[in-house]
Amino acid sequence: MTFGFSVELDRHKKKWMTGQSRLFKKMASNQNPISAIDMLTSALRSNIIPNQEYLLQGSVIDSSAEVLHNRLRGLCDAAETGPETFHDHEMCFSLKASSPGGTPQQQQSFLLRVRRALDHPEYPWQLRYLGQPELGEKNQPTVLRSCIDIACTPNVVEFLSELGCRIEFEYVLKGYLFRKGRMKVTMSKIFRMGQAKSPDSLEAMTGSYLVELSLLAPSGQDAVADEIKVFAEQLRPLVHLEKIDYRRLQSYS
């Protein structure tokens, strides 16, 4: 399975390189200089940009978190040095996307997330777009959603406010980040911010850790979902990672 995926990735790379070669020849001829948008469009058409996230989620109670932590440390890369840690502040913004002739009730919210590293204030802020989760067929191993990450400056919050975005909620995450090849596993403890909206005044929202197993890949590489499912099975019974139907969760709220 891994060999077949590598061959497929090489094919996409060659296709993209062929497109880039044509673009560079056009630039060399000084006819209609190529812009950054042209380069990005070419990469998107060649399916070389990882803009699809394959995802499984679960949770583990605090008392069992250390056992899962040790299991992941043994299975994942860099077992000697241990996982990365993170302490992030995340804000979710919404922008109403109205269609011509639509009523306010028919307007859909366009969600954007802004994250900053509290433990590394020198790091760039992150702007993330997440599309609607797709459960697909019953035998599809993972949730699939569009995902685009952009590094940005701290004034991104002011920029989004000027666009008309409204902050819906915010929280702080503390946890661990494990890597297994291209796969990423996070164990996150989620905290509610106090009335002062200060990252220093935190209150744990639950008595458990959110566990997420994900992989970013270009469009059309659905074979990686099976790779994620196989790894998730190795974490049972410590944690059960599965597809979460967000529509059902919304109907319960």
PDB file of N, CA, C and O in Angstrom, residues 102-162:
ATOM      1  N   GLY A 102     -31.646  35.269  -0.922  1.00  0.00           N
ATOM      2  CA  GLY A 102     -31.779  34.392   0.236  1.00  0.00           C
ATOM      3  C   GLY A 102     -32.198  35.165   1.478  1.00  0.00           C
ATOM      4  O   GLY A 102     -31.903  36.350   1.624  1.00  0.00           O
ATOM      5  N   THR A 103     -32.899  34.489   2.367  1.00  0.00           N
ATOM      6  CA  THR A 103     -33.320  35.093   3.626  1.00  0.00           C
ATOM      7  C   THR A 103     -32.197  34.943   4.649  1.00  0.00           C
ATOM      8  O   THR A 103     -31.301  34.112   4.484  1.00  0.00           O
ATOM      9  N   PRO A 104     -32.226  35.718   5.752  1.00  0.00           N
ATOM     10  CA  PRO A 104     -31.195  35.569   6.789  1.00  0.00           C
ATOM     11  C   PRO A 104     -31.092  34.146   7.318  1.00  0.00           C
ATOM     12  O   PRO A 104     -30.026  33.701   7.712  1.00  0.00           O
ATOM     13  N   GLN A 105     -32.231  33.405   7.348  1.00  0.00           N
ATOM     14  CA  GLN A 105     -32.200  32.043   7.852  1.00  0.00           C
ATOM     15  C   GLN A 105     -31.467  31.108   6.898  1.00  0.00           C
ATOM     16  O   GLN A 105     -30.982  30.049   7.291  1.00  0.00           O
ATOM     17  N   GLN A 106     -31.410  31.488   5.597  1.00  0.00           N
ATOM     18  CA  GLN A 106     -30.759  30.647   4.597  1.00  0.00           C
ATOM     19  C   GLN A 106     -29.274  30.961   4.444  1.00  0.00           C
ATOM     20  O   GLN A 106     -28.585  30.285   3.694  1.00  0.00           O
ATOM     21  N   GLN A 107     -28.790  31.965   5.141  1.00  0.00           N
ATOM     22  CA  GLN A 107     -27.388  32.317   5.040  1.00  0.00           C
ATOM     23  C   GLN A 107     -26.531  31.285   5.760  1.00  0.00           C
ATOM     24  O   GLN A 107     -26.871  30.825   6.837  1.00  0.00           O
ATOM     25  N   GLN A 108     -25.412  30.934   5.134  1.00  0.00           N
ATOM     26  CA  GLN A 108     -24.493  29.975   5.724  1.00  0.00           C
ATOM     27  C   GLN A 108     -23.276  30.697   6.270  1.00  0.00           C
ATOM     28  O   GLN A 108     -22.830  31.691   5.715  1.00  0.00           O
ATOM     29  N   SER A 109     -22.757  30.176   7.370  1.00  0.00           N
ATOM     30  CA  SER A 109     -21.591  30.786   7.993  1.00  0.00           C
ATOM     31  C   SER A 109     -20.318  30.201   7.398  1.00  0.00           C
ATOM     32  O   SER A 109     -20.186  28.990   7.242  1.00  0.00           O
ATOM     33  N   PHE A 110     -19.408  31.081   7.074  1.00  0.00           N
ATOM     34  CA  PHE A 110     -18.090  30.720   6.562  1.00  0.00           C
ATOM     35  C   PHE A 110     -17.137  30.837   7.743  1.00  0.00           C
ATOM     36  O   PHE A 110     -16.966  31.919   8.300  1.00  0.00           O
ATOM     37  N   LEU A 111     -16.565  29.723   8.188  1.00  0.00           N
ATOM     38  CA  LEU A 111     -15.788  29.707   9.416  1.00  0.00           C
ATOM     39  C   LEU A 111     -14.283  29.759   9.144  1.00  0.00           C
ATOM     40  O   LEU A 111     -13.784  29.076   8.251  1.00  0.00           O
ATOM     41  N   LEU A 112     -13.596  30.582   9.906  1.00  0.00           N
ATOM     42  CA  LEU A 112     -12.140  30.698   9.849  1.00  0.00           C
ATOM     43  C   LEU A 112     -11.598  30.611  11.272  1.00  0.00           C
ATOM     44  O   LEU A 112     -12.200  31.142  12.205  1.00  0.00           O
ATOM     45  N   ARG A 113     -10.461  29.960  11.421  1.00  0.00           N
ATOM     46  CA  ARG A 113      -9.851  29.793  12.742  1.00  0.00           C
ATOM     47  C   ARG A 113      -8.489  30.463  12.777  1.00  0.00           C
ATOM     48  O   ARG A 113      -7.709  30.341  11.829  1.00  0.00           O
ATOM     49  N   VAL A 114      -8.228  31.151  13.864  1.00  0.00           N
ATOM     50  CA  VAL A 114      -6.938  31.807  14.074  1.00  0.00           C
ATOM     51  C   VAL A 114      -6.301  31.190  15.313  1.00  0.00           C
ATOM     52  O   VAL A 114      -6.941  31.089  16.359  1.00  0.00           O
ATOM     53  N   ARG A 115      -5.054  30.777  15.173  1.00  0.00           N
ATOM     54  CA  ARG A 115      -4.364  30.139  16.302  1.00  0.00           C
ATOM     55  C   ARG A 115      -2.995  30.796  16.506  1.00  0.00           C
ATOM     56  O   ARG A 115      -2.312  31.124  15.549  1.00  0.00           O
ATOM     57  N   ARG A 116      -2.633  30.971  17.764  1.00  0.00           N
ATOM     58  CA  ARG A 116      -1.311  31.496  18.110  1.00  0.00           C
ATOM     59  C   ARG A 116      -0.697  30.641  19.207  1.00  0.00           C
ATOM     60  O   ARG A 116      -1.406  30.090  20.060  1.00  0.00           O
ATOM     61  N   ALA A 117       0.624  30.515  19.171  1.00  0.00           N
ATOM     62  CA  ALA A 117       1.339  29.704  20.150  1.00  0.00           C
ATOM     63  C   ALA A 117       1.686  30.561  21.353  1.00  0.00           C
ATOM     64  O   ALA A 117       2.497  31.485  21.260  1.00  0.00           O
ATOM     65  N   LEU A 118       1.076  30.257  22.489  1.00  0.00           N
ATOM     66  CA  LEU A 118       1.344  31.025  23.708  1.00  0.00           C
ATOM     67  C   LEU A 118       2.725  30.725  24.277  1.00  0.00           C
ATOM     68  O   LEU A 118       3.332  31.576  24.931  1.00  0.00           O
ATOM     69  N   ASP A 119       3.219  29.508  24.042  1.00  0.00           N
ATOM     70  CA  ASP A 119       4.535  29.142  24.561  1.00  0.00           C
ATOM     71  C   ASP A 119       5.668  29.567  23.637  1.00  0.00           C
ATOM     72  O   ASP A 119       6.841  29.512  24.024  1.00  0.00           O
ATOM     73  N   HIS A 120       5.322  30.001  22.406  1.00  0.00           N
ATOM     74  CA  HIS A 120       6.330  30.498  21.460  1.00  0.00           C
ATOM     75  C   HIS A 120       5.766  31.744  20.766  1.00  0.00           C
ATOM     76  O   HIS A 120       5.347  31.685  19.612  1.00  0.00           O
ATOM     77  N   PRO A 121       5.738  32.875  21.470  1.00  0.00           N
ATOM     78  CA  PRO A 121       5.138  34.084  20.884  1.00  0.00           C
ATOM     79  C   PRO A 121       5.858  34.572  19.636  1.00  0.00           C
ATOM     80  O   PRO A 121       5.298  35.364  18.880  1.00  0.00           O
ATOM     81  N   GLU A 122       7.080  34.100  19.396  1.00  0.00           N
ATOM     82  CA  GLU A 122       7.814  34.525  18.202  1.00  0.00           C
ATOM     83  C   GLU A 122       7.344  33.778  16.946  1.00  0.00           C
ATOM     84  O   GLU A 122       7.668  34.187  15.827  1.00  0.00           O
ATOM     85  N   TYR A 123       6.571  32.711  17.102  1.00  0.00           N
ATOM     86  CA  TYR A 123       6.081  31.959  15.950  1.00  0.00           C
ATOM     87  C   TYR A 123       5.015  32.763  15.201  1.00  0.00           C
ATOM     88  O   TYR A 123       4.266  33.549  15.807  1.00  0.00           O
ATOM     89  N   PRO A 124       4.891  32.566  13.879  1.00  0.00           N
ATOM     90  CA  PRO A 124       3.792  33.219  13.145  1.00  0.00           C
ATOM     91  C   PRO A 124       2.433  32.727  13.627  1.00  0.00           C
ATOM     92  O   PRO A 124       2.311  31.592  14.092  1.00  0.00           O
ATOM     93  N   TRP A 125       1.442  33.588  13.526  1.00  0.00           N
ATOM     94  CA  TRP A 125       0.079  33.164  13.804  1.00  0.00           C
ATOM     95  C   TRP A 125      -0.379  32.294  12.643  1.00  0.00           C
ATOM     96  O   TRP A 125       0.209  32.308  11.559  1.00  0.00           O
ATOM     97  N   GLN A 126      -1.462  31.544  12.846  1.00  0.00           N
ATOM     98  CA  GLN A 126      -1.957  30.630  11.822  1.00  0.00           C
ATOM     99  C   GLN A 126      -3.430  30.913  11.530  1.00  0.00           C
ATOM    100  O   GLN A 126      -4.257  30.981  12.441  1.00  0.00           O
ATOM    101  N   LEU A 127      -3.728  31.071  10.270  1.00  0.00           N
ATOM    102  CA  LEU A 127      -5.109  31.219   9.801  1.00  0.00           C
ATOM    103  C   LEU A 127      -5.489  29.928   9.105  1.00  0.00           C
ATOM    104  O   LEU A 127      -4.784  29.473   8.209  1.00  0.00           O
ATOM    105  N   ARG A 128      -6.588  29.346   9.518  1.00  0.00           N
ATOM    106  CA  ARG A 128      -6.988  28.040   8.975  1.00  0.00           C
ATOM    107  C   ARG A 128      -8.435  28.070   8.501  1.00  0.00           C
ATOM    108  O   ARG A 128      -9.324  28.580   9.199  1.00  0.00           O
ATOM    109  N   TYR A 129      -8.647  27.512   7.316  1.00  0.00           N
ATOM    110  CA  TYR A 129     -10.002  27.274   6.804  1.00  0.00           C
ATOM    111  C   TYR A 129     -10.276  25.780   6.835  1.00  0.00           C
ATOM    112  O   TYR A 129      -9.468  24.977   6.340  1.00  0.00           O
ATOM    113  N   LEU A 130     -11.394  25.397   7.421  1.00  0.00           N
ATOM    114  CA  LEU A 130     -11.824  24.005   7.439  1.00  0.00           C
ATOM    115  C   LEU A 130     -13.178  23.902   6.762  1.00  0.00           C
ATOM    116  O   LEU A 130     -14.124  24.585   7.151  1.00  0.00           O
ATOM    117  N   GLY A 131     -13.266  23.047   5.749  1.00  0.00           N
ATOM    118  CA  GLY A 131     -14.526  22.853   5.049  1.00  0.00           C
ATOM    119  C   GLY A 131     -15.473  21.962   5.830  1.00  0.00           C
ATOM    120  O   GLY A 131     -15.153  21.455   6.912  1.00  0.00           O
ATOM    121  N   GLN A 132     -16.655  21.758   5.280  1.00  0.00           N
ATOM    122  CA  GLN A 132     -17.639  20.892   5.922  1.00  0.00           C
ATOM    123  C   GLN A 132     -17.161  19.445   5.901  1.00  0.00           C
ATOM    124  O   GLN A 132     -16.718  18.945   4.861  1.00  0.00           O
ATOM    125  N   PRO A 133     -17.224  18.753   7.036  1.00  0.00           N
ATOM    126  CA  PRO A 133     -16.780  17.345   7.070  1.00  0.00           C
ATOM    127  C   PRO A 133     -17.662  16.469   6.175  1.00  0.00           C
ATOM    128  O   PRO A 133     -18.882  16.624   6.148  1.00  0.00           O
ATOM    129  N   GLU A 134     -17.033  15.564   5.456  1.00  0.00           N
ATOM    130  CA  GLU A 134     -17.739  14.626   4.594  1.00  0.00           C
ATOM    131  C   GLU A 134     -17.545  13.218   5.149  1.00  0.00           C
ATOM    132  O   GLU A 134     -16.424  12.721   5.216  1.00  0.00           O
ATOM    133  N   LEU A 135     -18.650  12.578   5.545  1.00  0.00           N
ATOM    134  CA  LEU A 135     -18.569  11.222   6.077  1.00  0.00           C
ATOM    135  C   LEU A 135     -18.429  10.193   4.966  1.00  0.00           C
ATOM    136  O   LEU A 135     -17.831   9.140   5.155  1.00  0.00           O
ATOM    137  N   GLY A 136     -18.963  10.518   3.781  1.00  0.00           N
ATOM    138  CA  GLY A 136     -18.865   9.606   2.658  1.00  0.00           C
ATOM    139  C   GLY A 136     -19.653   8.328   2.881  1.00  0.00           C
ATOM    140  O   GLY A 136     -20.594   8.264   3.673  1.00  0.00           O
ATOM    141  N   GLU A 137     -19.247   7.273   2.173  1.00  0.00           N
ATOM    142  CA  GLU A 137     -19.921   5.986   2.294  1.00  0.00           C
ATOM    143  C   GLU A 137     -19.631   5.350   3.659  1.00  0.00           C
ATOM    144  O   GLU A 137     -18.712   5.746   4.374  1.00  0.00           O
ATOM    145  N   LYS A 138     -20.429   4.358   3.987  1.00  0.00           N
ATOM    146  CA  LYS A 138     -20.275   3.708   5.281  1.00  0.00           C
ATOM    147  C   LYS A 138     -18.901   3.061   5.437  1.00  0.00           C
ATOM    148  O   LYS A 138     -18.331   3.012   6.526  1.00  0.00           O
ATOM    149  N   ASN A 139     -18.349   2.563   4.315  1.00  0.00           N
ATOM    150  CA  ASN A 139     -17.053   1.889   4.373  1.00  0.00           C
ATOM    151  C   ASN A 139     -15.874   2.849   4.223  1.00  0.00           C
ATOM    152  O   ASN A 139     -14.725   2.412   4.208  1.00  0.00           O
ATOM    153  N   GLN A 140     -16.144   4.145   4.098  1.00  0.00           N
ATOM    154  CA  GLN A 140     -15.048   5.117   4.046  1.00  0.00           C
ATOM    155  C   GLN A 140     -14.420   5.208   5.432  1.00  0.00           C
ATOM    156  O   GLN A 140     -15.103   5.506   6.413  1.00  0.00           O
ATOM    157  N   PRO A 141     -13.103   4.986   5.548  1.00  0.00           N
ATOM    158  CA  PRO A 141     -12.489   4.854   6.885  1.00  0.00           C
ATOM    159  C   PRO A 141     -12.462   6.126   7.714  1.00  0.00           C
ATOM    160  O   PRO A 141     -12.467   6.054   8.936  1.00  0.00           O
ATOM    161  N   THR A 142     -12.389   7.294   7.083  1.00  0.00           N
ATOM    162  CA  THR A 142     -12.195   8.532   7.837  1.00  0.00           C
ATOM    163  C   THR A 142     -13.153   9.626   7.378  1.00  0.00           C
ATOM    164  O   THR A 142     -13.763   9.535   6.320  1.00  0.00           O
ATOM    165  N   VAL A 143     -13.226  10.672   8.189  1.00  0.00           N
ATOM    166  CA  VAL A 143     -13.875  11.915   7.762  1.00  0.00           C
ATOM    167  C   VAL A 143     -12.934  12.625   6.797  1.00  0.00           C
ATOM    168  O   VAL A 143     -11.709  12.559   6.939  1.00  0.00           O
ATOM    169  N   LEU A 144     -13.486  13.289   5.813  1.00  0.00           N
ATOM    170  CA  LEU A 144     -12.695  14.044   4.847  1.00  0.00           C
ATOM    171  C   LEU A 144     -13.197  15.480   4.815  1.00  0.00           C
ATOM    172  O   LEU A 144     -14.405  15.727   4.751  1.00  0.00           O
ATOM    173  N   ARG A 145     -12.275  16.440   4.892  1.00  0.00           N
ATOM    174  CA  ARG A 145     -12.673  17.843   4.823  1.00  0.00           C
ATOM    175  C   ARG A 145     -11.555  18.662   4.192  1.00  0.00           C
ATOM    176  O   ARG A 145     -10.372  18.304   4.297  1.00  0.00           O
ATOM    177  N   SER A 146     -11.931  19.753   3.541  1.00  0.00           N
ATOM    178  CA  SER A 146     -10.950  20.669   2.976  1.00  0.00           C
ATOM    179  C   SER A 146     -10.228  21.379   4.113  1.00  0.00           C
ATOM    180  O   SER A 146     -10.827  21.700   5.134  1.00  0.00           O
ATOM    181  N   CYS A 147      -8.936  21.629   3.920  1.00  0.00           N
ATOM    182  CA  CYS A 147      -8.140  22.259   4.972  1.00  0.00           C
ATOM    183  C   CYS A 147      -7.042  23.095   4.331  1.00  0.00           C
ATOM    184  O   CYS A 147      -6.251  22.583   3.531  1.00  0.00           O
ATOM    185  N   ILE A 148      -7.019  24.380   4.649  1.00  0.00           N
ATOM    186  CA  ILE A 148      -5.989  25.284   4.130  1.00  0.00           C
ATOM    187  C   ILE A 148      -5.411  26.064   5.297  1.00  0.00           C
ATOM    188  O   ILE A 148      -6.136  26.730   6.029  1.00  0.00           O
ATOM    189  N   ASP A 149      -4.091  25.974   5.485  1.00  0.00           N
ATOM    190  CA  ASP A 149      -3.385  26.680   6.557  1.00  0.00           C
ATOM    191  C   ASP A 149      -2.501  27.771   5.960  1.00  0.00           C
ATOM    192  O   ASP A 149      -1.812  27.542   4.962  1.00  0.00           O
ATOM    193  N   ILE A 150      -2.518  28.940   6.595  1.00  0.00           N
ATOM    194  CA  ILE A 150      -1.718  30.071   6.130  1.00  0.00           C
ATOM    195  C   ILE A 150      -1.033  30.709   7.324  1.00  0.00           C
ATOM    196  O   ILE A 150      -1.676  31.017   8.334  1.00  0.00           O
ATOM    197  N   ALA A 151       0.284  30.895   7.239  1.00  0.00           N
ATOM    198  CA  ALA A 151       1.003  31.639   8.273  1.00  0.00           C
ATOM    199  C   ALA A 151       0.712  33.124   8.082  1.00  0.00           C
ATOM    200  O   ALA A 151       0.659  33.622   6.963  1.00  0.00           O
ATOM    201  N   CYS A 152       0.506  33.842   9.184  1.00  0.00           N
ATOM    202  CA  CYS A 152       0.132  35.253   9.075  1.00  0.00           C
ATOM    203  C   CYS A 152       0.682  36.037  10.265  1.00  0.00           C
ATOM    204  O   CYS A 152       1.301  35.475  11.175  1.00  0.00           O
ATOM    205  N   THR A 153       0.440  37.328  10.264  1.00  0.00           N
ATOM    206  CA  THR A 153       0.921  38.227  11.310  1.00  0.00           C
ATOM    207  C   THR A 153      -0.182  38.431  12.362  1.00  0.00           C
ATOM    208  O   THR A 153      -1.353  38.133  12.111  1.00  0.00           O
ATOM    209  N   PRO A 154       0.170  38.962  13.532  1.00  0.00           N
ATOM    210  CA  PRO A 154      -0.826  39.125  14.604  1.00  0.00           C
ATOM    211  C   PRO A 154      -1.997  40.041  14.259  1.00  0.00           C
ATOM    212  O   PRO A 154      -3.051  39.947  14.895  1.00  0.00           O
ATOM    213  N   ASN A 155      -1.847  40.910  13.244  1.00  0.00           N
ATOM    214  CA  ASN A 155      -2.960  41.802  12.914  1.00  0.00           C
ATOM    215  C   ASN A 155      -4.046  41.102  12.099  1.00  0.00           C
ATOM    216  O   ASN A 155      -4.958  41.756  11.584  1.00  0.00           O
ATOM    217  N   VAL A 156      -3.977  39.762  11.985  1.00  0.00           N
ATOM    218  CA  VAL A 156      -4.997  39.023  11.257  1.00  0.00           C
ATOM    219  C   VAL A 156      -6.362  39.166  11.933  1.00  0.00           C
ATOM    220  O   VAL A 156      -7.399  39.196  11.255  1.00  0.00           O
ATOM    221  N   VAL A 157      -6.388  39.301  13.261  1.00  0.00           N
ATOM    222  CA  VAL A 157      -7.661  39.462  13.970  1.00  0.00           C
ATOM    223  C   VAL A 157      -8.320  40.774  13.571  1.00  0.00           C
ATOM    224  O   VAL A 157      -9.527  40.834  13.299  1.00  0.00           O
ATOM    225  N   GLU A 158      -7.537  41.837  13.514  1.00  0.00           N
ATOM    226  CA  GLU A 158      -8.057  43.136  13.091  1.00  0.00           C
ATOM    227  C   GLU A 158      -8.524  43.076  11.639  1.00  0.00           C
ATOM    228  O   GLU A 158      -9.569  43.635  11.277  1.00  0.00           O
ATOM    229  N   PHE A 159      -7.768  42.360  10.808  1.00  0.00           N
ATOM    230  CA  PHE A 159      -8.127  42.225   9.392  1.00  0.00           C
ATOM    231  C   PHE A 159      -9.470  41.520   9.228  1.00  0.00           C
ATOM    232  O   PHE A 159     -10.340  41.954   8.466  1.00  0.00           O
ATOM    233  N   LEU A 160      -9.666  40.412   9.960  1.00  0.00           N
ATOM    234  CA  LEU A 160     -10.920  39.669   9.862  1.00  0.00           C
ATOM    235  C   LEU A 160     -12.095  40.497  10.377  1.00  0.00           C
ATOM    236  O   LEU A 160     -13.202  40.439   9.823  1.00  0.00           O
ATOM    237  N   SER A 161     -11.860  41.289  11.420  1.00  0.00           N
ATOM    238  CA  SER A 161     -12.920  42.158  11.941  1.00  0.00           C
ATOM    239  C   SER A 161     -13.328  43.196  10.909  1.00  0.00           C
ATOM    240  O   SER A 161     -14.519  43.502  10.754  1.00  0.00           O
ATOM    241  N   GLU A 162     -12.342  43.730  10.187  1.00  0.00           N
ATOM    242  CA  GLU A 162     -12.636  44.715   9.144  1.00  0.00           C
ATOM    243  C   GLU A 162     -13.437  44.085   8.005  1.00  0.00           C
ATOM    244  O   GLU A 162     -14.223  44.763   7.340  1.00  0.00           O
TER     245      GLU A 162
END
